PDB file of C-alpha atoms in Angstrom:
ATOM      1  CA  GLU A   1     -33.337  22.725  32.744  1.00  0.00           C
ATOM      2  CA  ILE A   2     -36.591  23.671  34.471  1.00  0.00           C
ATOM      3  CA  PRO A   3     -38.949  25.812  32.922  1.00  0.00           C
ATOM      4  CA  LEU A   4     -39.877  28.888  35.007  1.00  0.00           C
ATOM      5  CA  ARG A   5     -42.642  31.480  34.875  1.00  0.00           C
ATOM      6  CA  LEU A   6     -42.428  34.608  37.092  1.00  0.00           C
ATOM      7  CA  VAL A   7     -45.673  35.234  39.399  1.00  0.00           C
ATOM      8  CA  GLY A   8     -45.571  37.434  42.449  1.00  0.00           C
ATOM      9  CA  SER A   9     -44.530  40.916  41.785  1.00  0.00           C
ATOM     10  CA  GLU A  10     -45.443  41.010  38.250  1.00  0.00           C
ATOM     11  CA  MET A  11     -49.135  40.298  39.609  1.00  0.00           C
ATOM     12  CA  CYS A  12     -48.984  43.672  41.261  1.00  0.00           C
ATOM     13  CA  ILE A  13     -50.543  42.224  44.420  1.00  0.00           C
ATOM     14  CA  ARG A  14     -50.566  44.981  46.999  1.00  0.00           C
ATOM     15  CA  ASP A  15     -52.179  45.449  50.356  1.00  0.00           C
ATOM     16  CA  ARG A  16     -54.372  48.515  51.198  1.00  0.00           C
ATOM     17  CA  SER A  17     -51.307  50.589  52.147  1.00  0.00           C
ATOM     18  CA  ILE A  18     -49.561  50.062  48.653  1.00  0.00           C
ATOM     19  CA  SER A  19     -46.599  48.651  50.265  1.00  0.00           C
ATOM     20  CA  PRO A  20     -44.118  46.239  48.229  1.00  0.00           C
ATOM     21  CA  VAL A  21     -44.711  42.724  47.951  1.00  0.00           C
ATOM     22  CA  HIS A  22     -42.651  40.775  50.388  1.00  0.00           C
ATOM     23  CA  PHE A  23     -42.301  37.480  48.446  1.00  0.00           C
ATOM     24  CA  ALA A  24     -41.252  36.204  45.130  1.00  0.00           C
ATOM     25  CA  ALA A  25     -42.966  33.315  43.292  1.00  0.00           C
ATOM     26  CA  LYS A  26     -42.173  31.111  40.325  1.00  0.00           C
ATOM     27  CA  ILE A  27     -44.218  28.155  38.848  1.00  0.00           C
ATOM     28  CA  VAL A  28     -41.967  25.111  38.167  1.00  0.00           C
ATOM     29  CA  THR A  29     -43.136  22.019  36.143  1.00  0.00           C
ATOM     30  CA  PHE A  30     -42.217  18.544  37.342  1.00  0.00           C
ATOM     31  CA  HIS A  31     -43.315  15.925  34.891  1.00  0.00           C
ATOM     32  CA  ASN A  32     -46.865  17.377  34.467  1.00  0.00           C
ATOM     33  CA  VAL A  33     -47.173  18.704  38.060  1.00  0.00           C
ATOM     34  CA  GLU A  34     -46.865  22.446  38.386  1.00  0.00           C
ATOM     35  CA  VAL A  35     -45.589  23.826  41.762  1.00  0.00           C
ATOM     36  CA  VAL A  36     -45.625  27.394  42.749  1.00  0.00           C
ATOM     37  CA  PHE A  37     -42.126  27.993  44.604  1.00  0.00           C
ATOM     38  CA  ILE A  38     -42.574  31.046  46.831  1.00  0.00           C
ATOM     39  CA  THR A  39     -39.720  32.717  49.129  1.00  0.00           C
ATOM     40  CA  VAL A  40     -41.039  35.110  51.566  1.00  0.00           C
ATOM     41  CA  TYR A  41     -39.621  37.621  54.048  1.00  0.00           C
ATOM     42  CA  LEU A  42     -42.063  38.988  56.772  1.00  0.00           C
ATOM     43  CA  TRP A  43     -41.445  42.214  58.701  1.00  0.00           C
ATOM     44  CA  CYS A  44     -38.910  41.962  61.338  1.00  0.00           C
ATOM     45  CA  SER A  45     -39.917  42.037  65.153  1.00  0.00           C
ATOM     46  CA  GLU A  46     -43.674  42.212  64.189  1.00  0.00           C
ATOM     47  CA  CYS A  47     -44.742  38.718  64.729  1.00  0.00           C
ATOM     48  CA  PHE A  48     -48.341  38.597  63.377  1.00  0.00           C
ATOM     49  CA  SER A  49     -48.764  42.234  62.640  1.00  0.00           C
ATOM     50  CA  GLU A  50     -51.285  43.307  60.192  1.00  0.00           C
ATOM     51  CA  ARG A  51     -48.559  43.899  57.691  1.00  0.00           C
ATOM     52  CA  ASN A  52     -47.351  40.151  58.174  1.00  0.00           C
ATOM     53  CA  ILE A  53     -50.755  38.824  58.149  1.00  0.00           C
ATOM     54  CA  ASN A  54     -51.625  40.601  54.674  1.00  0.00           C
ATOM     55  CA  ILE A  55     -48.359  38.882  53.442  1.00  0.00           C
ATOM     56  CA  LEU A  56     -49.689  35.602  54.361  1.00  0.00           C
ATOM     57  CA  LYS A  57     -53.210  36.355  53.080  1.00  0.00           C
ATOM     58  CA  GLN A  58     -51.518  37.319  49.595  1.00  0.00           C
ATOM     59  CA  ILE A  59     -49.713  33.952  49.428  1.00  0.00           C
ATOM     60  CA  ARG A  60     -52.976  32.083  50.477  1.00  0.00           C
ATOM     61  CA  VAL A  61     -54.684  34.092  47.604  1.00  0.00           C
ATOM     62  CA  ILE A  62     -52.091  33.110  45.023  1.00  0.00           C
ATOM     63  CA  LYS A  63     -52.431  29.355  46.144  1.00  0.00           C
ATOM     64  CA  LEU A  64     -56.306  29.627  45.746  1.00  0.00           C
ATOM     65  CA  LEU A  65     -56.394  31.660  42.413  1.00  0.00           C
ATOM     66  CA  LEU A  66     -53.643  29.428  40.735  1.00  0.00           C
ATOM     67  CA  LYS A  67     -55.022  26.126  41.975  1.00  0.00           C
ATOM     68  CA  LEU A  68     -51.552  24.856  42.277  1.00  0.00           C
ATOM     69  CA  PRO A  69     -49.695  23.305  45.305  1.00  0.00           C
ATOM     70  CA  VAL A  70     -46.961  25.608  46.858  1.00  0.00           C
ATOM     71  CA  ILE A  71     -43.634  25.146  48.485  1.00  0.00           C
ATOM     72  CA  LEU A  72     -43.116  28.190  50.605  1.00  0.00           C
ATOM     73  CA  MET A  73     -39.685  29.114  52.214  1.00  0.00           C
ATOM     74  CA  GLY A  74     -38.072  31.988  53.689  1.00  0.00           C
ATOM     75  CA  ASP A  75     -37.433  34.415  56.691  1.00  0.00           C
ATOM     76  CA  PHE A  76     -40.705  34.345  58.632  1.00  0.00           C
ATOM     77  CA  ASN A  77     -39.159  36.563  61.398  1.00  0.00           C
ATOM     78  CA  ILE A  78     -41.558  34.313  63.747  1.00  0.00           C
ATOM     79  CA  SER A  79     -40.263  31.197  65.746  1.00  0.00           C
ATOM     80  CA  TYR A  80     -41.181  27.946  64.116  1.00  0.00           C
ATOM     81  CA  GLU A  81     -43.131  27.019  67.157  1.00  0.00           C
ATOM     82  CA  ASP A  82     -45.188  30.159  67.154  1.00  0.00           C
ATOM     83  CA  PHE A  83     -45.960  29.799  63.525  1.00  0.00           C
ATOM     84  CA  GLN A  84     -47.078  26.319  64.109  1.00  0.00           C
ATOM     85  CA  LYS A  85     -49.229  27.400  66.956  1.00  0.00           C
ATOM     86  CA  SER A  86     -50.767  30.026  64.845  1.00  0.00           C
ATOM     87  CA  GLY A  87     -52.878  27.703  62.730  1.00  0.00           C
ATOM     88  CA  TRP A  88     -51.586  29.338  59.378  1.00  0.00           C
ATOM     89  CA  ALA A  89     -50.167  26.189  58.166  1.00  0.00           C
ATOM     90  CA  ASP A  90     -53.552  24.354  58.371  1.00  0.00           C
ATOM     91  CA  ARG A  91     -55.296  27.560  56.971  1.00  0.00           C
ATOM     92  CA  MET A  92     -53.068  27.358  53.978  1.00  0.00           C
ATOM     93  CA  CYS A  93     -53.486  23.443  53.829  1.00  0.00           C
ATOM     94  CA  MET A  94     -49.704  23.231  54.280  1.00  0.00           C
ATOM     95  CA  LYS A  95     -47.296  20.915  56.329  1.00  0.00           C
ATOM     96  CA  MET A  96     -44.464  22.711  58.055  1.00  0.00           C
ATOM     97  CA  ILE A  97     -40.997  21.560  57.493  1.00  0.00           C
ATOM     98  CA  HIS A  98     -38.323  22.208  60.188  1.00  0.00           C
ATOM     99  CA  PRO A  99     -34.660  22.818  58.982  1.00  0.00           C
ATOM    100  CA  LYS A 100     -33.242  20.303  61.456  1.00  0.00           C
ATOM    101  CA  VAL A 101     -31.012  23.031  63.180  1.00  0.00           C
ATOM    102  CA  SER A 102     -31.197  24.521  66.650  1.00  0.00           C
ATOM    103  CA  SER A 103     -31.017  28.059  65.077  1.00  0.00           C
ATOM    104  CA  THR A 104     -31.097  29.373  61.460  1.00  0.00           C
ATOM    105  CA  LEU A 105     -29.201  32.657  62.839  1.00  0.00           C
ATOM    106  CA  SER A 106     -25.458  32.834  63.273  1.00  0.00           C
ATOM    107  CA  THR A 107     -25.987  35.396  66.145  1.00  0.00           C
ATOM    108  CA  THR A 108     -28.031  33.071  68.428  1.00  0.00           C
ATOM    109  CA  SER A 109     -28.050  29.313  69.143  1.00  0.00           C
ATOM    110  CA  ASP A 110     -31.583  28.625  69.961  1.00  0.00           C
ATOM    111  CA  ARG A 111     -33.883  30.712  67.170  1.00  0.00           C
ATOM    112  CA  VAL A 112     -35.454  29.007  64.153  1.00  0.00           C
ATOM    113  CA  ILE A 113     -37.385  31.685  62.077  1.00  0.00           C
ATOM    114  CA  ASP A 114     -36.319  30.407  58.730  1.00  0.00           C
ATOM    115  CA  PHE A 115     -38.432  27.191  57.544  1.00  0.00           C
ATOM    116  CA  CYS A 116     -40.359  25.737  54.896  1.00  0.00           C
ATOM    117  CA  LEU A 117     -44.054  24.877  54.327  1.00  0.00           C
ATOM    118  CA  ILE A 118     -45.239  22.328  51.637  1.00  0.00           C
ATOM    119  CA  SER A 119     -48.699  21.735  50.301  1.00  0.00           C
ATOM    120  CA  ILE A 120     -50.297  18.707  51.742  1.00  0.00           C
ATOM    121  CA  GLU A 121     -51.302  17.425  48.240  1.00  0.00           C
ATOM    122  CA  ILE A 122     -47.374  17.209  47.232  1.00  0.00           C
ATOM    123  CA  GLU A 123     -45.910  16.465  50.696  1.00  0.00           C
ATOM    124  CA  ALA A 124     -45.155  13.085  49.137  1.00  0.00           C
ATOM    125  CA  MET A 125     -42.338  14.910  46.908  1.00  0.00           C
ATOM    126  CA  PHE A 126     -40.588  16.144  50.038  1.00  0.00           C
ATOM    127  CA  ILE A 127     -37.305  14.007  50.617  1.00  0.00           C
ATOM    128  CA  ASP A 128     -35.065  15.919  53.077  1.00  0.00           C
ATOM    129  CA  ILE A 129     -34.010  19.210  54.064  1.00  0.00           C
ATOM    130  CA  TYR A 130     -30.435  20.294  55.257  1.00  0.00           C
ATOM    131  CA  PRO A 131     -28.733  23.583  56.186  1.00  0.00           C
ATOM    132  CA  ILE A 132     -25.892  25.417  54.432  1.00  0.00           C
ATOM    133  CA  ILE A 133     -24.268  27.287  57.418  1.00  0.00           C
ATOM    134  CA  SER A 134     -21.465  29.224  55.500  1.00  0.00           C
ATOM    135  CA  VAL A 135     -23.256  31.759  53.219  1.00  0.00           C
ATOM    136  CA  VAL A 136     -22.275  35.252  52.155  1.00  0.00           C
ATOM    137  CA  TRP A 137     -25.238  37.065  53.516  1.00  0.00           C
ATOM    138  CA  GLY A 138     -25.945  37.118  57.295  1.00  0.00           C
ATOM    139  CA  PRO A 139     -26.965  36.534  59.920  1.00  0.00           C
ATOM    140  CA  HIS A 140     -29.244  33.801  58.420  1.00  0.00           C
ATOM    141  CA  ILE A 141     -28.349  30.466  57.163  1.00  0.00           C
ATOM    142  CA  ALA A 142     -29.546  28.805  53.925  1.00  0.00           C
ATOM    143  CA  PHE A 143     -31.145  25.354  53.424  1.00  0.00           C
ATOM    144  CA  VAL A 144     -31.552  23.022  50.641  1.00  0.00           C
ATOM    145  CA  LEU A 145     -34.879  21.285  50.082  1.00  0.00           C
ATOM    146  CA  LYS A 146     -34.438  17.849  48.376  1.00  0.00           C
ATOM    147  CA  LEU A 147     -37.612  16.771  46.347  1.00  0.00           C
ATOM    148  CA  ASN A 148     -38.627  13.585  44.388  1.00  0.00           C
ATOM    149  CA  ALA A 149     -38.863  15.335  40.917  1.00  0.00           C
ATOM    150  CA  LYS A 150     -40.842  12.506  39.600  1.00  0.00           C
ATOM    151  CA  PRO A 151     -43.818  12.157  42.132  1.00  0.00           C
ATOM    152  CA  LYS A 152     -45.755   8.765  41.857  1.00  0.00           C
ATOM    153  CA  SER A 153     -48.899  10.641  42.986  1.00  0.00           C
ATOM    154  CA  VAL A 154     -50.106  14.106  43.850  1.00  0.00           C
ATOM    155  CA  PHE A 155     -53.204  14.498  46.063  1.00  0.00           C
ATOM    156  CA  GLY A 156     -55.786  17.281  45.650  1.00  0.00           C
ATOM    157  CA  LEU A 157     -59.441  18.058  45.890  1.00  0.00           C
ATOM    158  CA  VAL A 158     -61.536  16.815  43.232  1.00  0.00           C
ATOM    159  CA  GLN A 159     -63.852  19.508  41.581  1.00  0.00           C
ATOM    160  CA  CYS A 160     -66.514  17.150  40.649  1.00  0.00           C
ATOM    161  CA  LEU A 161     -67.346  13.537  41.072  1.00  0.00           C
ATOM    162  CA  PRO A 162     -67.364  11.648  37.737  1.00  0.00           C
ATOM    163  CA  LYS A 163     -70.204   9.283  36.730  1.00  0.00           C
ATOM    164  CA  ALA A 164     -69.929   5.629  37.222  1.00  0.00           C
ATOM    165  CA  LEU A 165     -68.770   3.961  34.134  1.00  0.00           C
ATOM    166  CA  PRO A 166     -71.502   1.597  32.450  1.00  0.00           C
ATOM    167  CA  TRP A 167     -69.660  -1.765  33.208  1.00  0.00           C
ATOM    168  CA  ASP A 168     -72.698  -3.928  32.258  1.00  0.00           C
ATOM    169  CA  SER A 169     -73.080  -2.422  28.926  1.00  0.00           C
ATOM    170  CA  LEU A 170     -69.195  -2.576  28.325  1.00  0.00           C
ATOM    171  CA  GLU A 171     -69.295  -6.262  29.387  1.00  0.00           C
ATOM    172  CA  PHE A 172     -72.011  -7.213  27.152  1.00  0.00           C
ATOM    173  CA  VAL A 173     -70.248  -5.275  23.977  1.00  0.00           C
ATOM    174  CA  TRP A 174     -66.853  -6.703  24.971  1.00  0.00           C
ATOM    175  CA  ASN A 175     -68.207 -10.293  25.031  1.00  0.00           C
ATOM    176  CA  VAL A 176     -69.892  -9.932  21.638  1.00  0.00           C
ATOM    177  CA  MET A 177     -66.436  -8.686  20.152  1.00  0.00           C
ATOM    178  CA  SER A 178     -64.145 -10.830  18.103  1.00  0.00           C
ATOM    179  CA  LEU A 179     -60.397 -11.380  19.667  1.00  0.00           C
ATOM    180  CA  THR A 180     -59.126  -8.975  16.824  1.00  0.00           C
ATOM    181  CA  GLN A 181     -61.696  -6.153  17.732  1.00  0.00           C
ATOM    182  CA  ARG A 182     -60.644  -6.556  21.358  1.00  0.00           C
ATOM    183  CA  ASP A 183     -57.022  -6.248  20.695  1.00  0.00           C
ATOM    184  CA  GLN A 184     -57.600  -3.197  18.289  1.00  0.00           C
ATOM    185  CA  ILE A 185     -59.699  -1.248  20.954  1.00  0.00           C
ATOM    186  CA  TRP A 186     -57.207  -2.378  23.848  1.00  0.00           C
ATOM    187  CA  ASN A 187     -54.202  -0.967  21.656  1.00  0.00           C
ATOM    188  CA  LYS A 188     -56.060   2.226  20.786  1.00  0.00           C
ATOM    189  CA  SER A 189     -56.817   2.709  24.551  1.00  0.00           C
ATOM    190  CA  ASN A 190     -53.319   2.216  25.570  1.00  0.00           C
ATOM    191  CA  LYS A 191     -51.966   4.737  22.849  1.00  0.00           C
ATOM    192  CA  ARG A 192     -54.619   7.349  24.211  1.00  0.00           C
ATOM    193  CA  ALA A 193     -53.531   6.905  27.744  1.00  0.00           C
ATOM    194  CA  LYS A 194     -49.990   7.753  27.231  1.00  0.00           C
TER     195      LYS A 194
END
């Protein structure tokens, strides 16, 4: 069971025209790593219209405010190539993931408008993506994103630089201690680290 918390529409994020939010978001915890999963639907046939740009800005603001990595997927109504050229993935500090099909629509053979983006600090979690062609909704297909739920590392910006440890003082004190004292400190440190 994965614990989920609702974000997105309950946060009442609206653009200037008070239009409804065109995405849904949930925070999922993977072994001490919280990730925001966002599904998006951009306005059809508008490419990078003001309304679609506002949706992308709202998603970027959520990412910045929550200070959490994001996995963003959905119907962008913009070709994968055009979105890649736009620079939005770079602005959001995300990597684009192609769904590995020539089209994400059953009505055409060469249009990929459904895809995924993953924050660069957790891209090591990404394993694979594969399509599900037969779905009850249409004309879009679905896809499954396979993730490593136990990442070995998560990368991100450091808010402050830690001070250097006082190795010289520690070494002097450590050398003066008895073996019993060293073992006690070592065991206590190991327990704290868990």
